[in-house]
């Protein structure tokens, strides 16, 4: 009787089986299995026969079947929203590359609130994915709880549920730094642009920014668009930058909103940046460094984040019952051209 790896399903493409490799090599079926199992005992001569036969036939190991037999595959799920945005696409591409380099297979599930989207999330559990990385404020807490009940390791980025391993960014320090940047330049009326998405990251940035502004004695105004994108930044700018408010500096919760705000301020209101309005973003997407923007922004390194995800994944697989791992990454401020220079007192003191 063959094992699951050799099972053929009517109507699906036929793949070369391990049994055929064994016949071509003149060895047992178990010898083929041991040859392709890391650390298994097999003689040099047998290994050479099997590898030669596999190459001649074009045989590929059925890792999915092996993973199901072991009750865990090499699949690593990535659940993400807004996959078309620059930061998210870089985040997915970088993590996918490092997962492949580590011998794993990344699977992307785009998130939404529909029944079909929720069913796609649950499929990761049925395929016994090695782990799931939640890259956005969705899916719902219900999925997080379902995954935990099924024993699947979860690494959550920018979320706050109890139980999963977490990677967070230092939103509070970034928001307070943005206020300090504006206050140090003598600004008294500052603003913030965010959205109604309500993810933990955005809420934390908003709360910390408003608290720091009020503690510094500054007037602070907050405007929210429906989405955290370029159009949202433009819309929020139309509400925030009224002549009556005389806002001097704006902190945007991501770079896309900052770019939308800058273009609206320049093209629709005739404001000069940074002379009339200073702008600080968050993420440091490639577009932030383009000559048309040269945006001052807080840098989220997708490379550093992805490497931290793999580090946590290795730790979790080595110690499944260890307490949740929580890592916080700093986001350094990259100064470019959208914040006005500090005034320097050039008065020569009287001797």
GROMACS .gro file of C-alpha atoms in nm:
model
  351
    1UNK     CA    1   0.000   0.000   0.000
    2UNK     CA    2   0.140   0.344  -0.098
    3UNK     CA    3   0.149   0.639   0.136
    4UNK     CA    4  -0.033   0.969   0.095
    5UNK     CA    5   0.252   1.116  -0.104
    6UNK     CA    6   0.191   0.864  -0.386
    7UNK     CA    7  -0.188   0.895  -0.389
    8UNK     CA    8  -0.333   1.004  -0.724
    9UNK     CA    9  -0.653   1.205  -0.739
   10UNK     CA   10  -0.865   1.165  -1.054
   11UNK     CA   11  -0.889   1.480  -1.263
   12UNK     CA   12  -0.572   1.637  -1.123
   13UNK     CA   13  -0.230   1.644  -1.294
   14UNK     CA   14  -0.023   1.329  -1.240
   15UNK     CA   15   0.308   1.381  -1.064
   16UNK     CA   16   0.607   1.146  -1.056
   17UNK     CA   17   0.576   0.935  -0.743
   18UNK     CA   18   0.835   0.818  -0.494
   19UNK     CA   19   0.743   0.461  -0.593
   20UNK     CA   20   0.856   0.528  -0.953
   21UNK     CA   21   1.183   0.673  -0.825
   22UNK     CA   22   1.238   0.362  -0.615
   23UNK     CA   23   1.181   0.134  -0.919
   24UNK     CA   24   1.416   0.338  -1.140
   25UNK     CA   25   1.687   0.342  -0.869
   26UNK     CA   26   1.640  -0.025  -0.777
   27UNK     CA   27   1.588   0.052  -0.411
   28UNK     CA   28   1.301   0.029  -0.164
   29UNK     CA   29   1.035   0.295  -0.129
   30UNK     CA   30   1.152   0.366   0.226
   31UNK     CA   31   1.505   0.433   0.094
   32UNK     CA   32   1.363   0.709  -0.125
   33UNK     CA   33   1.182   0.855   0.174
   34UNK     CA   34   1.496   0.849   0.389
   35UNK     CA   35   1.699   1.012   0.112
   36UNK     CA   36   1.471   1.314   0.111
   37UNK     CA   37   1.429   1.333   0.489
   38UNK     CA   38   1.677   1.559   0.661
   39UNK     CA   39   1.892   1.368   0.910
   40UNK     CA   40   1.765   1.022   0.810
   41UNK     CA   41   2.013   0.734   0.776
   42UNK     CA   42   2.091   0.628   0.418
   43UNK     CA   43   2.412   0.500   0.259
   44UNK     CA   44   2.614   0.714   0.020
   45UNK     CA   45   2.561   0.464  -0.262
   46UNK     CA   46   2.186   0.447  -0.211
   47UNK     CA   47   2.157   0.824  -0.191
   48UNK     CA   48   2.345   0.860  -0.519
   49UNK     CA   49   2.114   0.608  -0.693
   50UNK     CA   50   1.801   0.781  -0.564
   51UNK     CA   51   1.916   1.131  -0.653
   52UNK     CA   52   2.015   1.019  -1.005
   53UNK     CA   53   1.678   0.853  -1.061
   54UNK     CA   54   1.490   1.154  -0.921
   55UNK     CA   55   1.675   1.388  -1.153
   56UNK     CA   56   1.609   1.168  -1.458
   57UNK     CA   57   1.237   1.148  -1.379
   58UNK     CA   58   1.195   1.507  -1.263
   59UNK     CA   59   1.066   1.399  -0.921
   60UNK     CA   60   0.977   1.659  -0.660
   61UNK     CA   61   0.902   1.576  -0.297
   62UNK     CA   62   0.540   1.637  -0.196
   63UNK     CA   63   0.609   1.865   0.100
   64UNK     CA   64   0.240   1.934   0.154
   65UNK     CA   65   0.162   1.564   0.202
   66UNK     CA   66   0.460   1.522   0.431
   67UNK     CA   67   0.349   1.819   0.635
   68UNK     CA   68   0.001   1.678   0.676
   69UNK     CA   69   0.142   1.344   0.789
   70UNK     CA   70   0.353   1.529   1.045
   71UNK     CA   71   0.053   1.749   1.139
   72UNK     CA   72   0.251   2.060   1.040
   73UNK     CA   73   0.366   2.191   0.702
   74UNK     CA   74   0.634   2.436   0.590
   75UNK     CA   75   0.361   2.683   0.498
   76UNK     CA   76   0.366   3.019   0.676
   77UNK     CA   77   0.054   3.228   0.636
   78UNK     CA   78   0.062   3.604   0.594
   79UNK     CA   79  -0.267   3.784   0.655
   80UNK     CA   80  -0.265   4.142   0.529
   81UNK     CA   81  -0.489   4.427   0.424
   82UNK     CA   82  -0.413   4.713   0.183
   83UNK     CA   83  -0.172   4.495  -0.012
   84UNK     CA   84  -0.155   4.748  -0.295
   85UNK     CA   85   0.000   5.019  -0.078
   86UNK     CA   86   0.377   5.079  -0.093
   87UNK     CA   87   0.457   4.992   0.267
   88UNK     CA   88   0.246   4.676   0.277
   89UNK     CA   89   0.378   4.548  -0.058
   90UNK     CA   90   0.737   4.599   0.062
   91UNK     CA   91   0.652   4.430   0.391
   92UNK     CA   92   0.505   4.126   0.213
   93UNK     CA   93   0.784   4.102  -0.045
   94UNK     CA   94   1.061   4.121   0.217
   95UNK     CA   95   0.902   3.870   0.452
   96UNK     CA   96   0.828   3.633   0.161
   97UNK     CA   97   1.192   3.645   0.048
   98UNK     CA   98   1.327   3.565   0.394
   99UNK     CA   99   1.073   3.285   0.449
  100UNK     CA  100   1.175   3.123   0.119
  101UNK     CA  101   1.543   3.158   0.209
  102UNK     CA  102   1.470   2.974   0.536
  103UNK     CA  103   1.308   2.683   0.350
  104UNK     CA  104   0.949   2.784   0.420
  105UNK     CA  105   0.662   2.855   0.182
  106UNK     CA  106   0.481   3.189   0.227
  107UNK     CA  107   0.107   3.199   0.162
  108UNK     CA  108  -0.066   3.537   0.138
  109UNK     CA  109  -0.428   3.576   0.248
  110UNK     CA  110  -0.573   3.921   0.187
  111UNK     CA  111  -0.805   4.027   0.463
  112UNK     CA  112  -1.154   4.173   0.460
  113UNK     CA  113  -1.469   4.144   0.669
  114UNK     CA  114  -1.665   3.925   0.427
  115UNK     CA  115  -1.756   3.561   0.487
  116UNK     CA  116  -1.524   3.450   0.204
  117UNK     CA  117  -1.236   3.642   0.357
  118UNK     CA  118  -1.292   3.482   0.696
  119UNK     CA  119  -1.311   3.137   0.533
  120UNK     CA  120  -0.974   3.199   0.366
  121UNK     CA  121  -0.820   3.273   0.705
  122UNK     CA  122  -0.955   2.946   0.845
  123UNK     CA  123  -0.799   2.747   0.558
  124UNK     CA  124  -0.457   2.820   0.700
  125UNK     CA  125  -0.558   2.613   1.001
  126UNK     CA  126  -0.682   2.323   0.789
  127UNK     CA  127  -0.355   2.316   0.594
  128UNK     CA  128  -0.164   2.300   0.922
  129UNK     CA  129   0.044   2.606   0.845
  130UNK     CA  130   0.360   2.623   1.053
  131UNK     CA  131   0.257   2.968   1.173
  132UNK     CA  132   0.053   3.270   1.075
  133UNK     CA  133   0.183   3.625   1.067
  134UNK     CA  134  -0.091   3.887   1.101
  135UNK     CA  135   0.039   4.198   0.927
  136UNK     CA  136  -0.261   4.424   0.976
  137UNK     CA  137  -0.536   4.531   1.216
  138UNK     CA  138  -0.765   4.273   1.056
  139UNK     CA  139  -0.876   3.989   1.071
  140UNK     CA  140  -1.108   3.985   1.368
  141UNK     CA  141  -1.020   3.873   1.716
  142UNK     CA  142  -1.236   3.566   1.645
  143UNK     CA  143  -0.975   3.434   1.401
  144UNK     CA  144  -0.696   3.500   1.650
  145UNK     CA  145  -0.883   3.300   1.912
  146UNK     CA  146  -0.963   3.017   1.667
  147UNK     CA  147  -0.599   2.986   1.567
  148UNK     CA  148  -0.489   2.977   1.929
  149UNK     CA  149  -0.741   2.704   2.014
  150UNK     CA  150  -0.598   2.497   1.727
  151UNK     CA  151  -0.243   2.540   1.853
  152UNK     CA  152  -0.113   2.739   1.556
  153UNK     CA  153   0.166   2.986   1.641
  154UNK     CA  154   0.067   3.345   1.572
  155UNK     CA  155   0.292   3.647   1.528
  156UNK     CA  156   0.092   3.969   1.534
  157UNK     CA  157   0.228   4.297   1.400
  158UNK     CA  158   0.093   4.610   1.562
  159UNK     CA  159  -0.191   4.441   1.750
  160UNK     CA  160  -0.268   4.404   2.119
  161UNK     CA  161  -0.448   4.072   2.187
  162UNK     CA  162  -0.323   3.856   2.469
  163UNK     CA  163  -0.172   3.523   2.370
  164UNK     CA  164   0.011   3.564   2.037
  165UNK     CA  165   0.371   3.667   1.998
  166UNK     CA  166   0.390   4.037   1.912
  167UNK     CA  167   0.608   4.281   1.723
  168UNK     CA  168   0.521   4.641   1.796
  169UNK     CA  169   0.668   4.975   1.703
  170UNK     CA  170   0.740   5.253   1.948
  171UNK     CA  171   0.442   5.469   1.849
  172UNK     CA  172   0.447   5.670   2.170
  173UNK     CA  173   0.808   5.780   2.130
  174UNK     CA  174   0.754   5.866   1.763
  175UNK     CA  175   0.445   6.075   1.835
  176UNK     CA  176   0.615   6.259   2.122
  177UNK     CA  177   0.919   6.321   1.899
  178UNK     CA  178   0.698   6.474   1.629
  179UNK     CA  179   0.556   6.715   1.886
  180UNK     CA  180   0.908   6.802   2.005
  181UNK     CA  181   1.019   6.872   1.648
  182UNK     CA  182   0.734   7.119   1.600
  183UNK     CA  183   0.765   7.278   1.945
  184UNK     CA  184   1.140   7.329   1.906
  185UNK     CA  185   1.065   7.542   1.600
  186UNK     CA  186   0.830   7.767   1.789
  187UNK     CA  187   0.505   7.626   1.654
  188UNK     CA  188   0.196   7.677   1.869
  189UNK     CA  189  -0.080   7.526   1.651
  190UNK     CA  190  -0.022   7.177   1.522
  191UNK     CA  191  -0.237   6.910   1.362
  192UNK     CA  192  -0.263   6.540   1.297
  193UNK     CA  193  -0.403   6.345   1.002
  194UNK     CA  194  -0.527   5.990   1.057
  195UNK     CA  195  -0.819   5.770   0.953
  196UNK     CA  196  -1.129   5.604   1.093
  197UNK     CA  197  -0.977   5.257   1.048
  198UNK     CA  198  -0.910   5.242   1.420
  199UNK     CA  199  -0.621   4.994   1.423
  200UNK     CA  200  -0.417   4.974   1.746
  201UNK     CA  201  -0.116   5.139   1.579
  202UNK     CA  202  -0.315   5.439   1.460
  203UNK     CA  203  -0.499   5.484   1.786
  204UNK     CA  204  -0.177   5.467   1.985
  205UNK     CA  205  -0.009   5.728   1.763
  206UNK     CA  206  -0.306   5.962   1.789
  207UNK     CA  207  -0.342   5.934   2.166
  208UNK     CA  208   0.031   5.985   2.230
  209UNK     CA  209   0.049   6.281   1.992
  210UNK     CA  210  -0.248   6.461   2.144
  211UNK     CA  211  -0.122   6.398   2.498
  212UNK     CA  212   0.228   6.524   2.417
  213UNK     CA  213   0.091   6.834   2.242
  214UNK     CA  214  -0.132   6.927   2.534
  215UNK     CA  215   0.149   6.863   2.782
  216UNK     CA  216   0.363   7.107   2.582
  217UNK     CA  217   0.085   7.368   2.588
  218UNK     CA  218   0.018   7.351   2.214
  219UNK     CA  219  -0.315   7.373   2.036
  220UNK     CA  220  -0.375   7.043   1.855
  221UNK     CA  221  -0.631   6.955   1.586
  222UNK     CA  222  -0.706   6.603   1.455
  223UNK     CA  223  -0.881   6.513   1.130
  224UNK     CA  224  -0.976   6.161   1.022
  225UNK     CA  225  -1.042   6.037   0.670
  226UNK     CA  226  -1.221   5.713   0.590
  227UNK     CA  227  -0.906   5.539   0.466
  228UNK     CA  228  -0.538   5.567   0.547
  229UNK     CA  229  -0.427   5.642   0.189
  230UNK     CA  230  -0.331   5.924  -0.047
  231UNK     CA  231  -0.691   6.030  -0.107
  232UNK     CA  232  -0.753   6.021   0.266
  233UNK     CA  233  -0.460   6.254   0.323
  234UNK     CA  234  -0.593   6.497   0.065
  235UNK     CA  235  -0.942   6.492   0.218
  236UNK     CA  236  -0.811   6.537   0.571
  237UNK     CA  237  -0.599   6.829   0.453
  238UNK     CA  238  -0.908   7.004   0.316
  239UNK     CA  239  -1.064   6.984   0.663
  240UNK     CA  240  -0.755   7.049   0.875
  241UNK     CA  241  -0.586   7.335   0.691
  242UNK     CA  242  -0.855   7.600   0.725
  243UNK     CA  243  -0.734   7.962   0.747
  244UNK     CA  244  -0.900   8.000   1.088
  245UNK     CA  245  -0.688   7.726   1.243
  246UNK     CA  246  -0.352   7.851   1.112
  247UNK     CA  247  -0.193   7.507   1.159
  248UNK     CA  248   0.186   7.527   1.135
  249UNK     CA  249   0.290   7.159   1.153
  250UNK     CA  250   0.115   6.831   1.076
  251UNK     CA  251   0.199   6.474   1.181
  252UNK     CA  252   0.050   6.214   0.945
  253UNK     CA  253   0.004   5.855   1.064
  254UNK     CA  254   0.158   5.723   0.743
  255UNK     CA  255   0.348   5.853   0.443
  256UNK     CA  256   0.068   5.804   0.191
  257UNK     CA  257  -0.154   6.041   0.386
  258UNK     CA  258   0.137   6.284   0.415
  259UNK     CA  259   0.189   6.286   0.037
  260UNK     CA  260  -0.182   6.349  -0.022
  261UNK     CA  261  -0.179   6.630   0.233
  262UNK     CA  262   0.131   6.791   0.081
  263UNK     CA  263  -0.009   6.790  -0.271
  264UNK     CA  264  -0.339   6.939  -0.154
  265UNK     CA  265  -0.164   7.205   0.054
  266UNK     CA  266   0.058   7.310  -0.236
  267UNK     CA  267  -0.179   7.279  -0.530
  268UNK     CA  268  -0.513   7.377  -0.375
  269UNK     CA  269  -0.412   7.617  -0.098
  270UNK     CA  270  -0.088   7.758  -0.236
  271UNK     CA  271   0.103   7.678   0.082
  272UNK     CA  272   0.481   7.645   0.077
  273UNK     CA  273   0.639   7.344   0.245
  274UNK     CA  274   0.817   7.382   0.482
  275UNK     CA  275   0.802   7.763   0.497
  276UNK     CA  276   0.425   7.782   0.559
  277UNK     CA  277   0.359   7.426   0.674
  278UNK     CA  278   0.586   7.155   0.817
  279UNK     CA  279   0.493   6.790   0.761
  280UNK     CA  280   0.611   6.467   0.927
  281UNK     CA  281   0.508   6.122   0.805
  282UNK     CA  282   0.545   5.763   0.922
  283UNK     CA  283   0.690   5.452   0.744
  284UNK     CA  284   0.960   5.593   0.512
  285UNK     CA  285   0.824   5.436   0.193
  286UNK     CA  286   1.043   5.483  -0.119
  287UNK     CA  287   0.817   5.763  -0.245
  288UNK     CA  288   0.895   5.965   0.069
  289UNK     CA  289   1.247   6.019  -0.061
  290UNK     CA  290   1.140   6.128  -0.410
  291UNK     CA  291   1.248   6.476  -0.515
  292UNK     CA  292   0.889   6.602  -0.530
  293UNK     CA  293   0.838   6.526  -0.162
  294UNK     CA  294   1.162   6.477   0.038
  295UNK     CA  295   0.940   6.393   0.334
  296UNK     CA  296   1.066   6.395   0.692
  297UNK     CA  297   0.934   6.071   0.836
  298UNK     CA  298   0.974   5.794   1.091
  299UNK     CA  299   1.136   5.487   0.937
  300UNK     CA  300   0.981   5.142   0.974
  301UNK     CA  301   1.246   4.903   0.842
  302UNK     CA  302   1.066   4.614   0.670
  303UNK     CA  303   1.395   4.421   0.656
  304UNK     CA  304   1.450   4.447   1.030
  305UNK     CA  305   1.088   4.361   1.100
  306UNK     CA  306   1.095   4.054   0.874
  307UNK     CA  307   1.414   3.924   1.035
  308UNK     CA  308   1.258   3.970   1.377
  309UNK     CA  309   0.953   3.771   1.262
  310UNK     CA  310   1.175   3.479   1.159
  311UNK     CA  311   1.369   3.501   1.485
  312UNK     CA  312   1.048   3.484   1.689
  313UNK     CA  313   0.916   3.201   1.472
  314UNK     CA  314   1.229   2.993   1.535
  315UNK     CA  315   1.208   3.060   1.909
  316UNK     CA  316   0.840   2.967   1.919
  317UNK     CA  317   0.885   2.641   1.728
  318UNK     CA  318   1.172   2.547   1.956
  319UNK     CA  319   0.966   2.624   2.270
  320UNK     CA  320   0.593   2.596   2.189
  321UNK     CA  321   0.483   2.643   2.551
  322UNK     CA  322   0.705   2.943   2.632
  323UNK     CA  323   0.535   3.269   2.736
  324UNK     CA  324   0.438   3.513   2.458
  325UNK     CA  325   0.729   3.698   2.304
  326UNK     CA  326   0.680   4.074   2.276
  327UNK     CA  327   0.932   4.284   2.083
  328UNK     CA  328   0.922   4.660   2.034
  329UNK     CA  329   1.109   4.820   1.746
  330UNK     CA  330   1.218   5.182   1.743
  331UNK     CA  331   1.141   5.399   1.441
  332UNK     CA  332   1.417   5.657   1.386
  333UNK     CA  333   1.324   5.997   1.247
  334UNK     CA  334   1.464   6.059   0.898
  335UNK     CA  335   1.503   6.434   0.853
  336UNK     CA  336   1.454   6.560   0.498
  337UNK     CA  337   1.305   6.883   0.366
  338UNK     CA  338   0.947   6.911   0.495
  339UNK     CA  339   1.025   7.058   0.837
  340UNK     CA  340   1.144   7.416   0.856
  341UNK     CA  341   1.482   7.492   1.009
  342UNK     CA  342   1.514   7.599   1.368
  343UNK     CA  343   1.568   7.972   1.418
  344UNK     CA  344   1.917   8.057   1.537
  345UNK     CA  345   1.976   8.364   1.751
  346UNK     CA  346   2.267   8.535   1.577
  347UNK     CA  347   2.275   8.838   1.812
  348UNK     CA  348   2.629   8.912   1.926
  349UNK     CA  349   2.633   8.953   2.306
  350UNK     CA  350   2.753   9.287   2.443
  351UNK     CA  351   3.096   9.256   2.605
   0.00000   0.00000   0.00000
